[in-house]
Every structure is written in C-alpha cells, then in structure tokens.
C-alpha cells in the first residue's frame, strides 16, 4: 500500500505538456465520479450509520432524534449469556476451518503433483474445484438431502456398517464438524490450484540434481517442493488470520436450525436474527460494530504480516 | 528394486485416493441429479444412488409450471444482466484512473484509500440495511445491484493489469492528440480482453449465486431472485404453507425430487459457464498475483 516512487519523475514536465496533462486529468477525475458516489452512499453511509450502536435507535425518530445512550447497548450485549457462546462458536469454527483449509489443499496439491498422467491430473483438478463455484444455497440443498438421518444416502451407507443414523445438521455435537467438513469440501479444490500454480514455478533442475544425488520422491517433496511453496503457504496462512471472525455466514444460515443454535450460532447470524428479525436494531448494530473493529485490526495485521513475510501487496 | 516397488504402491494408492477425492466432489451433485429424474416412490424408498430409478421428468415439469420458479428465474437473469453491466462499467471507470501514477492523477493516494478502506472496514448488516432502506431501494432490483456496484477487489485486479500494459502505447496516443477516454476505449480495453473476460465471468457467477441480499431487501417473495427463492424452499420448507393446489401436484412429485430438480436447474447456468471459468481461472490467479 506504499506509493510507487514514480511520482517525482512524473511531476517534472515541460510547461506546454503540463497544460495538456491537466485538461487530460479532468477526464480521469470525471471517470471516478460515479464509483465514488456509489461507494460514498453504500459503503460510507453505513459507516456513519454505525452511530446507532450508541443510540436507542427508533426508526420513527431517525438518527438525529433518537436518544443517545453511550455504551449502554454494548453493556447490554455483553450481559447476554448468548453473546459469549456466539463469540466462542465463531472463533472455534473459523479456526478449525482455517486449519483444515490450509492442510487439505496442501496435501492434495502435493499428491496431484506426483501424478504423471496429464489427463488424470487435469481431470481431478477440474472436478475438485467445481463446488467452489456453486452457492451455499445449492450445496446446502444437496447437503441437507444427502445428510438426512431418515432417507439421506450418507446415513444409508453408514447403516450398511451398522452405524445408527447421525443427525449431522440437528445434533450439537455433530454440527460444527459438519460445518468444517462441508466448508473444506467446498473450498479445498480452489486452494489446491493456487498451490499447484506455486509448484509450477519451482526450478525443475533442482529435482534433477536431487535425483542424481539419490533423493527419492518423498525426499524431493520434503526438501524441494515444500520449501519452494513456503512463500505461498505463509501468504495463505497470514491472510487467513483476517478471517478468524468469519465462520461462514451464508453456510451457517443455510444449514442451521434452532436445535443447533448452541453450537452453530455465529456472530453474523446472531446479528442477523437480533437486528432484522427481532428488530433490536441498536443492539445488533453494537455487535456488528464490535465485530468490524476487531476485524479491522485482524485484517490490517494479516496484510501487514503478509507484506512482511511474503512481500504481498494488494496493489 | 525394493524402492521401485514401494514407489509403485504409492503411485497406485495416489491414483486411487485422488480418484476417490474427485468422486467425493462429484457424487453429491450426481446423486441430486439422479434423484431429480427418479420417480418419487423410488426416491422416498432410498433406492436412488447415481442413476435415475424409473426415469421421469415430472419434477421438472412441475418446476416449469410453478409461476414462482419462473418469476425468480427471470429476476435472476435480469439481475445478472444489469448487475454485471453496472459492475463492469464502474470497475473499468475506477481502475483506469487509479492505474495512473500519482503525478498524472492528482490525489491518487487519497482516492485509492477511499476505495481500499471499504475492504478493511464493513459497517455491518444493520446500518447497511438502513441505508438501502433510506435510499428507497427496498423491494427493487437495484437493491441487489447498487450496494455492491463497485467491487473493489476486481478494481485492484484490473488496475494491476492496466499497469502491466506498455506505457509507450499510451504516450504515442497522447502525442497524436488522444485524450484519456480515447486511450481507455481504444487501447486499454482491447488489450485487456483476457482480464475483462475473467472478471466478467466471476461477476456473473457472483450475481447468479447471491441470495442473502434478496432475502433481506425484498419484502415480497415474488421479487426474490432464484437463489433466494430456493433458500426458502430448501431451508424454510417446513415453515411454509402450501396451497391446496400445490399439495395435489406434490402428491405425484415428491418433495425431494422436486427440490432436487430445482437445485439442479439453479446450478445449471454455473455448470454451463464452468468450461470458460476454468480456462480463465488459472489466469485469474496469476492476474491476482501481479504486483504493481
């Protein structure tokens, strides 16, 4: 996010050219106008709207006439026993997803890299990242169908081994695992391709040298492929830090039900229910604001670390 | 020789494992497809795995006579066409100026931060809803388009791509008296086709797949796009009240085959663009890693 050093050079221009540039530059500013207007209203507008977290917001009074209550909403939310459960659910589900989401694609990429047959390699890749492009509504519909304890094919299959039907989506001890498993299932193929792209950039002569020295495939994977992928692994790991409070809003909203609120309610679904279903606007906004503040710190930290350790810059 | 053998065992195991992994990704979808073409009795008896049992298209016929399904399908298409157009126009118009050096675009740093801040800080659901409501978009298709009209991440991808184009082309055009609009339309855009195609495809999929905004911003379910309607069908099914007429029809078509058919129909457009998506997908990753 630092400026490129081209600035100094560009500003020294001959007078006639500068005039040309200036008239030109007006076009540039003009181009930005529509985008700025939209962002101003729909991104910055809501940021101003967060003041409602400090009000007893009533729609009839609006932001200007609603009563200011200071930190009362925060105090109220923190006093709810649900809040701590929800924070815990969010962080634990998100952390499990992050770990699984780092390891599964890495292992898959290493295994695919060992495949000699090109068509097989390409076929597997093409299939495993398909779920990434489908929405959680579609995958949720599919999962609800196949995981159903009464007629779902998964429980039918497990039944062959004498396993009692498992309520994957209705049992608090299974629900978080189902979330983590299905999320990993949806996304591992996509990340695998990122890792494979990193493997391709490794200098092939390293492998030749290693095999001349008598290193087997396993040693080559350990001493060449893995270290070669390290920058990408570090990058993915540091960037995922920004997601510690994102346990998967859309996924949870599709898959959960009141039976599993204890184990599956996360900050985002909590805010949704409190704000838009129970109409406790100010309390919901307070939770949302709290999440946004922590997320800001987490994302900034993760970008900083990614820059520090992997020289990653978003632009 | 020993080593060679263990290598062979590994290779066989590896092929089997990866094959199983691919099946694991494909099987649930194939199963749903098979279910949608099966007779309801067979489906409810759990006799369907990956092949339709007592093949029938009844579930699809039912879906296509359901006015809500057709309406939602239409809304989704309208949303994709409008939304992608707006997204792409604004992405290009923002990315081009920001791809210039700070000396060319005065205040570039401020502009960039103005947009990037929105990636770092989101106000949250409730205040965003309030703004959409206050600007009178509730129940209108624009509620699904305007709030996310500037996809900042795509802007950054595109501006990085613009920066990688040779400066000389632009300078030559300026010498010939061209302005920025001409340079953008005649030089940058034609040269950026791969990048634009990638972003367009991903935007199409994103708009098609969105459903949560439909649920919250549309007051009446008739205005739901397809995926929002599906969400109510899939998730809130037990809560929904069906008309008697619908009940009659549903006796022939089981709830499960009917859902399966609609799920598959909703996935179809993505499956249709998938071959193109995956062609650009690897490129897109490389695009994302290009640094300015």
XYZ file of C-alpha atoms in Angstrom:
607
model
C 0.000 0.000 0.000
C 3.015 2.295 -0.225
C 3.319 4.714 -3.106
C 5.410 3.842 -6.093
C 8.448 6.086 -6.434
C 7.449 7.167 -9.940
C 5.870 10.285 -8.511
C 8.928 12.535 -8.523
C 9.760 11.853 -12.159
C 6.257 12.440 -13.409
C 5.854 15.866 -11.947
C 8.801 17.401 -13.752
C 7.184 18.144 -17.067
C 7.595 20.884 -19.616
C 5.023 23.704 -19.363
C 3.012 23.028 -22.561
C 2.848 19.360 -21.734
C 1.693 20.107 -18.246
C -1.248 22.086 -19.523
C -2.189 19.188 -21.782
C -1.903 16.855 -18.825
C -4.163 18.991 -16.717
C -7.025 19.082 -19.199
C -6.482 15.389 -19.590
C -6.525 14.841 -15.869
C -10.014 16.269 -15.671
C -11.222 13.222 -17.608
C -9.562 10.984 -15.024
C -11.319 12.673 -12.115
C -14.569 12.575 -14.049
C -14.297 8.843 -14.531
C -14.062 8.367 -10.777
C -17.243 10.274 -10.018
C -19.865 7.510 -10.419
C -17.799 4.989 -8.451
C -17.157 7.484 -5.683
C -20.817 8.396 -5.398
C -21.904 4.783 -5.073
C -19.212 3.968 -2.522
C -19.962 7.149 -0.603
C -23.622 6.255 -0.239
C -23.495 2.491 0.165
C -20.178 1.960 1.967
C -19.572 5.190 3.846
C -23.258 5.800 4.510
C -23.497 2.635 6.610
C -20.248 3.546 8.401
C -21.913 6.785 9.519
C -24.956 4.715 10.400
C -22.966 2.797 12.987
C -23.670 5.681 15.379
C -26.916 3.845 16.048
C -24.849 1.478 18.173
C -24.585 4.367 20.631
C -28.243 5.285 20.423
C -31.545 3.840 21.417
C -32.403 3.892 17.745
C -36.051 4.150 16.820
C -36.883 4.203 13.103
C -39.626 6.764 13.675
C -37.093 9.225 15.140
C -34.189 8.517 12.787
C -30.533 9.058 13.616
C -30.988 12.708 14.508
C -33.699 12.400 17.118
C -33.036 9.015 18.660
C -31.788 9.109 22.195
C -28.041 8.808 22.850
C -27.267 6.087 25.335
C -23.465 5.910 25.253
C -22.185 2.400 25.755
C -25.468 1.062 27.062
C -26.014 -1.221 24.055
C -22.550 -2.710 24.453
C -23.177 -3.278 28.143
C -26.490 -4.932 27.351
C -24.999 -7.213 24.712
C -22.092 -8.226 26.919
C -24.512 -9.144 29.677
C -26.310 -11.656 27.451
C -25.053 -15.175 28.062
C -25.625 -15.949 24.358
C -23.034 -13.406 23.305
C -20.076 -15.271 24.742
C -21.309 -18.551 23.355
C -21.657 -16.956 19.947
C -18.163 -15.451 20.067
C -16.742 -18.792 21.120
C -18.623 -20.632 18.350
C -17.398 -18.136 15.781
C -13.753 -18.281 16.744
C -13.633 -22.057 17.192
C -15.468 -22.879 13.951
C -13.443 -20.332 11.996
C -10.140 -21.595 13.428
C -10.954 -25.193 12.571
C -11.897 -24.119 9.063
C -8.667 -22.176 8.675
C -6.515 -25.114 9.768
C -8.395 -27.642 7.619
C -8.423 -25.150 4.765
C -4.633 -24.882 4.872
C -3.763 -28.550 5.278
C -6.227 -30.291 2.937
C -5.318 -28.327 -0.211
C -1.605 -28.539 0.559
C -1.743 -32.324 0.871
C -3.883 -32.585 -2.262
C -1.517 -30.379 -4.251
C 1.489 -32.492 -3.216
C -0.328 -35.675 -4.227
C -1.546 -34.270 -7.556
C 1.983 -33.132 -8.266
C 3.094 -36.778 -8.151
C 0.622 -37.788 -10.849
C 2.279 -38.473 -14.187
C -0.764 -38.842 -16.424
C -1.726 -35.405 -17.620
C -5.384 -36.142 -18.341
C -5.868 -37.619 -14.872
C -4.206 -34.650 -13.268
C -6.295 -32.180 -15.172
C -9.476 -34.194 -14.647
C -9.036 -34.320 -10.875
C -8.255 -30.599 -10.711
C -11.277 -29.678 -12.799
C -13.631 -31.710 -10.652
C -12.385 -30.775 -7.198
C -12.806 -27.043 -7.615
C -16.300 -27.300 -9.046
C -18.078 -26.951 -5.652
C -16.325 -23.612 -5.126
C -18.426 -22.052 -7.877
C -21.781 -23.222 -6.546
C -23.667 -21.198 -3.971
C -24.282 -22.304 -0.406
C -27.980 -22.488 -1.208
C -27.355 -25.143 -3.847
C -24.740 -27.014 -1.833
C -26.882 -26.606 1.276
C -29.813 -28.168 -0.531
C -27.594 -31.024 -1.642
C -26.127 -31.499 1.843
C -29.486 -31.418 3.591
C -30.636 -34.107 1.172
C -27.661 -36.456 1.457
C -27.101 -35.974 5.195
C -30.700 -36.523 6.222
C -30.990 -39.096 9.012
C -34.142 -40.673 7.561
C -33.501 -41.021 3.839
C -30.102 -39.413 3.219
C -27.678 -41.526 1.275
C -24.824 -40.925 3.698
C -26.727 -42.426 6.607
C -27.967 -45.254 4.393
C -24.366 -46.006 3.557
C -23.264 -45.829 7.182
C -26.210 -48.072 8.023
C -24.584 -50.838 5.989
C -21.895 -50.904 8.657
C -24.445 -50.934 11.445
C -23.975 -47.249 12.315
C -27.020 -45.600 13.859
C -28.361 -42.617 11.848
C -26.364 -39.484 12.612
C -28.119 -36.106 12.818
C -25.315 -34.181 11.148
C -27.337 -30.979 10.958
C -29.501 -31.373 14.023
C -27.113 -32.506 16.721
C -24.966 -30.022 18.597
C -22.071 -32.441 18.886
C -22.007 -33.014 15.100
C -22.978 -29.629 13.704
C -19.635 -27.787 13.977
C -17.831 -30.772 12.440
C -20.367 -30.807 9.602
C -19.743 -27.098 9.019
C -15.979 -27.512 8.939
C -16.154 -30.642 6.802
C -18.521 -29.212 4.220
C -16.652 -25.919 4.011
C -13.387 -27.732 3.449
C -15.120 -29.887 0.857
C -16.362 -26.784 -0.976
C -13.108 -24.844 -0.953
C -10.134 -27.221 -0.893
C -10.089 -27.703 -4.666
C -9.878 -23.992 -5.308
C -6.931 -23.501 -2.966
C -5.256 -26.615 -4.331
C -4.973 -24.896 -7.687
C -3.274 -21.922 -6.044
C -0.696 -24.274 -4.508
C -0.222 -26.137 -7.793
C 0.449 -22.838 -9.511
C 3.193 -22.259 -6.932
C 4.706 -25.699 -7.528
C 4.969 -25.000 -11.259
C 7.286 -22.076 -10.570
C 9.845 -24.261 -8.790
C 13.037 -24.683 -10.822
C 12.920 -28.211 -12.332
C 16.701 -28.539 -12.334
C 16.543 -28.758 -8.528
C 14.693 -32.074 -8.894
C 17.222 -33.372 -11.410
C 20.103 -32.518 -9.137
C 18.346 -34.115 -6.186
C 17.581 -37.339 -8.033
C 21.198 -37.550 -9.211
C 22.135 -37.269 -5.551
C 19.845 -40.211 -4.884
C 16.889 -38.458 -3.303
C 13.624 -40.328 -3.692
C 10.309 -38.668 -4.465
C 9.476 -38.296 -0.797
C 12.758 -36.559 -0.036
C 12.309 -34.347 -3.075
C 8.846 -33.367 -1.887
C 10.189 -32.614 1.588
C 13.363 -30.774 0.612
C 12.398 -29.071 -2.638
C 8.658 -28.842 -3.215
C 7.634 -27.832 0.304
C 10.341 -25.184 0.779
C 9.567 -23.921 -2.726
C 5.927 -23.479 -1.757
C 6.756 -21.829 1.538
C 6.082 -18.237 0.425
C 2.601 -19.183 -0.777
C 1.883 -21.226 2.342
C 2.964 -18.343 4.566
C 0.889 -15.975 2.469
C -2.237 -18.103 2.720
C -1.737 -18.609 6.447
C -1.228 -14.926 7.238
C -4.111 -13.802 5.051
C -6.430 -16.340 6.668
C -5.809 -14.619 10.001
C -8.175 -11.900 8.844
C -10.974 -14.459 8.810
C -10.920 -15.502 12.451
C -14.287 -13.819 12.973
C -15.766 -15.110 9.721
C -17.099 -18.560 10.394
C -19.185 -18.613 7.207
C -22.381 -16.589 7.384
C -24.123 -17.946 4.297
C -23.216 -21.533 5.030
C -24.489 -21.399 8.606
C -27.643 -19.565 7.596
C -28.475 -22.283 5.081
C -27.618 -25.254 7.270
C -28.592 -24.366 10.792
C -31.850 -24.614 12.692
C -32.930 -23.693 16.231
C -31.800 -27.122 17.518
C -28.166 -26.269 16.826
C -28.047 -22.610 17.878
C -25.974 -23.691 20.881
C -23.110 -24.915 18.753
C -23.701 -23.206 15.431
C -24.846 -19.653 16.081
C -22.072 -17.284 14.981
C -21.685 -13.519 15.270
C -23.078 -12.847 11.799
C -26.182 -14.999 12.207
C -26.672 -13.593 15.709
C -26.633 -10.036 14.322
C -28.997 -11.044 11.542
C -31.550 -12.527 13.898
C -31.251 -9.830 16.509
C -31.345 -6.950 14.006
C -33.532 -7.887 11.092
C -35.792 -10.494 12.668
C -36.179 -9.343 16.272
C -35.775 -5.624 15.361
C -33.307 -4.863 18.133
C -31.514 -2.509 15.763
C -29.152 -0.784 18.163
C -28.021 -3.896 19.985
C -27.411 -5.687 16.687
C -25.508 -2.683 15.345
C -23.375 -2.703 18.504
C -22.416 -6.337 17.970
C -21.758 -5.636 14.296
C -19.608 -2.623 15.102
C -17.632 -4.606 17.647
C -17.011 -7.295 15.057
C -15.981 -4.736 12.440
C -13.479 -3.103 14.791
C -11.839 -6.401 15.675
C -11.927 -7.449 12.014
C -10.224 -4.196 11.013
C -7.355 -4.940 13.383
C -7.156 -8.576 12.230
C -7.222 -7.760 8.524
C -4.693 -4.936 8.846
C -2.429 -7.223 10.841
C -2.767 -10.024 8.332
C -1.975 -7.687 5.415
C 0.996 -6.315 7.310
C 2.305 -9.805 8.107
C 1.695 -10.926 4.524
C 3.726 -7.967 3.306
C 6.413 -8.554 5.881
C 6.859 -12.284 5.318
C 5.682 -12.865 1.759
C 6.171 -9.438 0.153
C 2.468 -9.441 -0.644
C 0.829 -6.194 -1.621
C -2.754 -5.927 -2.741
C -1.883 -3.202 -5.223
C 14.171 -52.876 -6.755
C 12.654 -52.627 -3.296
C 12.409 -48.868 -3.628
C 10.803 -49.186 -7.030
C 8.127 -51.437 -5.568
C 7.217 -49.091 -2.783
C 7.102 -46.314 -5.338
C 4.653 -48.339 -7.388
C 2.460 -48.982 -4.355
C 2.449 -45.257 -3.677
C 1.510 -44.412 -7.258
C -1.410 -46.851 -7.226
C -2.566 -45.586 -3.849
C -2.219 -42.000 -5.025
C -4.344 -42.522 -8.127
C -6.991 -44.323 -6.097
C -7.024 -41.656 -3.406
C -7.254 -38.721 -5.810
C -9.885 -40.551 -7.829
C -11.913 -41.030 -4.645
C -11.454 -37.353 -3.801
C -12.792 -36.314 -7.200
C -15.727 -38.683 -6.766
C -16.415 -37.182 -3.369
C -16.791 -33.768 -5.021
C -18.911 -35.032 -7.874
C -21.045 -37.671 -6.174
C -23.410 -35.403 -4.185
C -24.227 -33.456 -7.338
C -24.726 -36.551 -9.473
C -26.886 -38.061 -6.754
C -29.074 -34.954 -6.708
C -29.368 -35.063 -10.478
C -30.351 -38.737 -10.396
C -32.897 -38.020 -7.687
C -34.489 -35.260 -9.741
C -35.162 -37.676 -12.614
C -36.439 -40.511 -10.432
C -39.979 -41.500 -9.589
C -40.982 -40.147 -6.217
C -41.697 -43.599 -4.768
C -38.213 -44.809 -5.646
C -36.678 -41.643 -4.237
C -38.559 -41.904 -0.958
C -37.665 -45.572 -0.642
C -33.994 -44.585 -0.887
C -33.326 -46.659 -3.986
C -31.586 -43.899 -5.928
C -27.808 -43.584 -5.907
C -26.208 -42.181 -9.056
C -28.672 -43.316 -11.698
C -32.360 -42.363 -12.020
C -34.773 -45.086 -10.943
C -37.963 -45.243 -13.037
C -36.901 -42.276 -15.129
C -39.382 -39.397 -15.192
C -39.252 -35.669 -15.860
C -42.286 -34.972 -13.674
C -40.301 -32.895 -11.185
C -39.027 -30.643 -13.964
C -42.464 -30.295 -15.484
C -43.727 -29.277 -12.089
C -40.917 -26.748 -11.645
C -41.648 -25.172 -15.015
C -45.342 -24.814 -14.252
C -44.593 -23.164 -10.933
C -45.046 -19.415 -11.545
C -42.792 -18.520 -8.595
C -39.941 -20.564 -10.010
C -40.239 -18.960 -13.440
C -40.549 -15.480 -11.977
C -37.478 -15.973 -9.809
C -35.539 -17.347 -12.745
C -36.429 -14.220 -14.707
C -35.442 -11.956 -11.818
C -32.083 -13.720 -11.560
C -31.392 -13.237 -15.251
C -32.379 -9.576 -15.033
C -30.117 -9.219 -12.034
C -27.150 -10.788 -13.787
C -27.529 -8.647 -16.902
C -27.985 -5.345 -15.026
C -25.589 -6.175 -12.225
C -22.724 -7.327 -14.412
C -23.087 -4.306 -16.670
C -23.024 -1.886 -13.755
C -20.168 -3.735 -12.035
C -18.008 -3.858 -15.134
C -18.572 -0.246 -16.185
C -17.742 1.028 -12.699
C -14.779 -1.344 -12.303
C -13.261 -0.042 -15.530
C -14.008 3.611 -14.773
C -12.394 3.359 -11.341
C -9.484 1.106 -12.294
C -8.269 3.239 -15.196
C -7.603 6.490 -13.307
C -6.202 4.629 -10.313
C -3.745 2.797 -12.551
C -2.056 6.135 -13.275
C 0.932 7.462 -11.365
C 0.170 9.987 -8.597
C 1.722 12.732 -10.747
C -0.793 12.120 -13.512
C -3.837 11.746 -11.287
C -3.554 14.275 -8.508
C -4.723 12.906 -5.189
C -4.351 9.324 -6.336
C -3.288 8.159 -2.869
C -6.387 9.653 -1.317
C -8.613 8.118 -3.978
C -7.029 4.688 -3.514
C -7.502 4.792 0.240
C -11.064 5.928 -0.206
C -11.789 2.670 -2.005
C -9.485 0.365 -0.055
C -10.941 1.339 3.312
C -14.166 -0.355 2.257
C -12.237 -3.627 2.015
C -10.893 -3.238 5.525
C -13.941 -1.985 7.323
C -17.519 -3.035 6.762
C -20.189 -1.244 8.728
C -22.211 -4.353 9.343
C -25.584 -5.680 8.386
C -27.987 -3.403 10.223
C -26.603 0.031 9.206
C -26.230 -1.198 5.615
C -29.837 -2.305 5.594
C -30.857 1.104 6.936
C -29.088 2.906 4.102
C -30.638 0.677 1.458
C -33.990 1.363 3.042
C -33.359 5.105 3.293
C -32.428 5.355 -0.382
C -35.722 3.729 -1.274
C -34.331 0.591 -2.861
C -36.226 -1.982 -0.792
C -38.212 -4.353 -2.979
C -36.468 -3.105 -6.122
C -33.917 -4.993 -8.190
C -31.468 -2.115 -7.659
C -31.179 -3.128 -4.011
C -29.332 -6.182 -5.300
C -27.066 -4.156 -7.566
C -26.198 -0.703 -6.230
C -24.844 -1.555 -2.754
C -22.133 -3.727 -4.319
C -21.796 -1.768 -7.552
C -18.049 -1.136 -7.100
C -16.268 -4.447 -6.441
C -13.019 -3.055 -5.064
C -11.159 -6.328 -5.289
C -11.869 -6.547 -9.031
C -10.839 -2.922 -9.408
C -7.458 -3.812 -7.943
C -7.061 -6.826 -10.232
C -7.846 -4.701 -13.251
C -5.687 -1.752 -12.260
C -2.757 -4.091 -11.785
C -3.420 -5.456 -15.252
C -3.617 -1.936 -16.708
C -0.286 -1.093 -15.130
C 1.361 -4.048 -16.802
C 0.492 -2.669 -20.262
C 3.384 -0.907 -22.017
C 3.470 2.827 -21.276
C 4.701 3.612 -24.799
C 1.332 2.860 -26.382
C -0.354 5.387 -24.192
C 2.316 8.015 -24.749
C 2.175 7.583 -28.510
C -1.598 8.093 -28.375
C -1.188 11.276 -26.315
C 1.307 12.629 -28.825
C -1.306 12.023 -31.507
C -3.692 14.163 -29.508
C -5.801 11.457 -27.900
C -7.378 12.055 -24.515
C -7.824 9.616 -21.653
C -11.230 8.463 -22.853
C -9.808 7.502 -26.230
C -6.829 5.779 -24.651
C -9.105 3.821 -22.339
C -11.611 2.792 -25.003
C -9.279 2.278 -27.944
C -6.105 0.982 -26.340
C -6.588 -0.273 -22.799
C -9.870 -2.116 -23.169
C -8.994 -4.034 -26.350
C -5.680 -5.073 -24.795
C -7.354 -6.167 -21.566
C -9.774 -8.676 -23.012
C -8.442 -11.649 -21.033
C -8.584 -9.729 -17.752
C -12.027 -8.347 -18.542
C -13.338 -11.775 -19.525
C -12.058 -13.261 -16.267
C -13.634 -10.577 -14.108
C -16.894 -10.674 -16.090
C -17.252 -14.427 -15.647
C -16.601 -14.230 -11.942
C -19.064 -11.361 -11.637
C -21.729 -13.340 -13.495
C -21.293 -16.261 -11.102
C -21.306 -13.968 -8.076
C -24.561 -12.285 -9.092
C -26.200 -15.549 -10.031
C -25.218 -17.157 -6.733
C -26.166 -14.295 -4.388
C -29.215 -14.949 -2.305
C -28.898 -13.298 1.089
C -29.453 -9.771 -0.192
C -32.580 -10.994 -1.969
C -33.915 -12.356 1.300
C -33.352 -9.189 3.287
C -34.043 -6.463 0.720
C -37.097 -7.958 -0.955
C -40.215 -7.615 1.126
C -42.352 -9.861 -1.021
C -41.161 -13.304 -2.058
C -42.450 -12.690 -5.602
C -39.457 -10.422 -6.099
C -36.913 -12.985 -4.933
C -34.193 -13.976 -7.354
C -33.914 -17.722 -7.904
C -31.344 -18.493 -5.246
C -33.261 -16.575 -2.576
C -36.417 -18.420 -3.517
C -34.509 -21.700 -3.369
C -33.258 -20.829 0.076
C -36.806 -20.524 1.324
C -37.675 -23.750 -0.431
C -34.717 -25.702 0.900
C -34.420 -24.315 4.365
C -37.705 -22.906 5.472
C -39.715 -25.616 3.770
C -41.245 -26.967 6.940
C -42.456 -23.484 7.832
C -44.009 -22.606 4.511
C -47.686 -23.028 3.928
C -48.595 -24.591 0.644
C -51.803 -24.039 -1.235
C -54.123 -26.982 -1.745
C -53.498 -26.951 -5.450
C -49.797 -27.236 -4.765
C -50.440 -30.105 -2.360
C -52.296 -32.007 -5.075
C -49.456 -31.631 -7.515
C -46.934 -32.598 -4.895
C -48.575 -35.969 -4.425
C -47.258 -37.036 -7.780
C -43.943 -35.330 -7.376
C -42.284 -35.956 -4.060
C -40.889 -33.007 -2.213
C -37.412 -34.455 -2.555
C -37.369 -34.984 -6.303
C -38.938 -31.562 -6.758
C -36.287 -29.850 -4.651
C -33.570 -31.799 -6.408
C -34.836 -30.659 -9.798
C -34.858 -27.005 -8.789
C -31.456 -27.228 -7.152
C -30.086 -28.687 -10.329
C -31.761 -26.054 -12.514
C -30.282 -23.317 -10.345
C -26.827 -24.837 -10.683
C -27.151 -25.280 -14.438
C -26.044 -21.787 -15.552
C -22.877 -22.059 -13.456
C -22.193 -25.520 -14.835
C -22.703 -24.077 -18.308
C -20.116 -21.307 -17.880
C -17.797 -23.616 -15.964
C -15.705 -24.639 -19.002
C -14.973 -20.959 -19.656
C -14.496 -20.215 -15.997
C -11.856 -22.832 -15.570
C -9.985 -21.727 -18.676
C -9.618 -18.259 -17.183
C -9.345 -19.432 -13.638
C -5.608 -20.172 -13.623
C -5.004 -16.925 -15.497
C -7.073 -15.169 -12.884
C -4.833 -16.479 -10.163
C -1.773 -15.216 -11.978
C -3.549 -11.927 -12.525
C -4.185 -11.698 -8.810
C -0.534 -12.123 -8.010
C 0.677 -9.416 -10.376
C 2.101 -6.612 -8.287
C 2.211 -3.004 -9.395
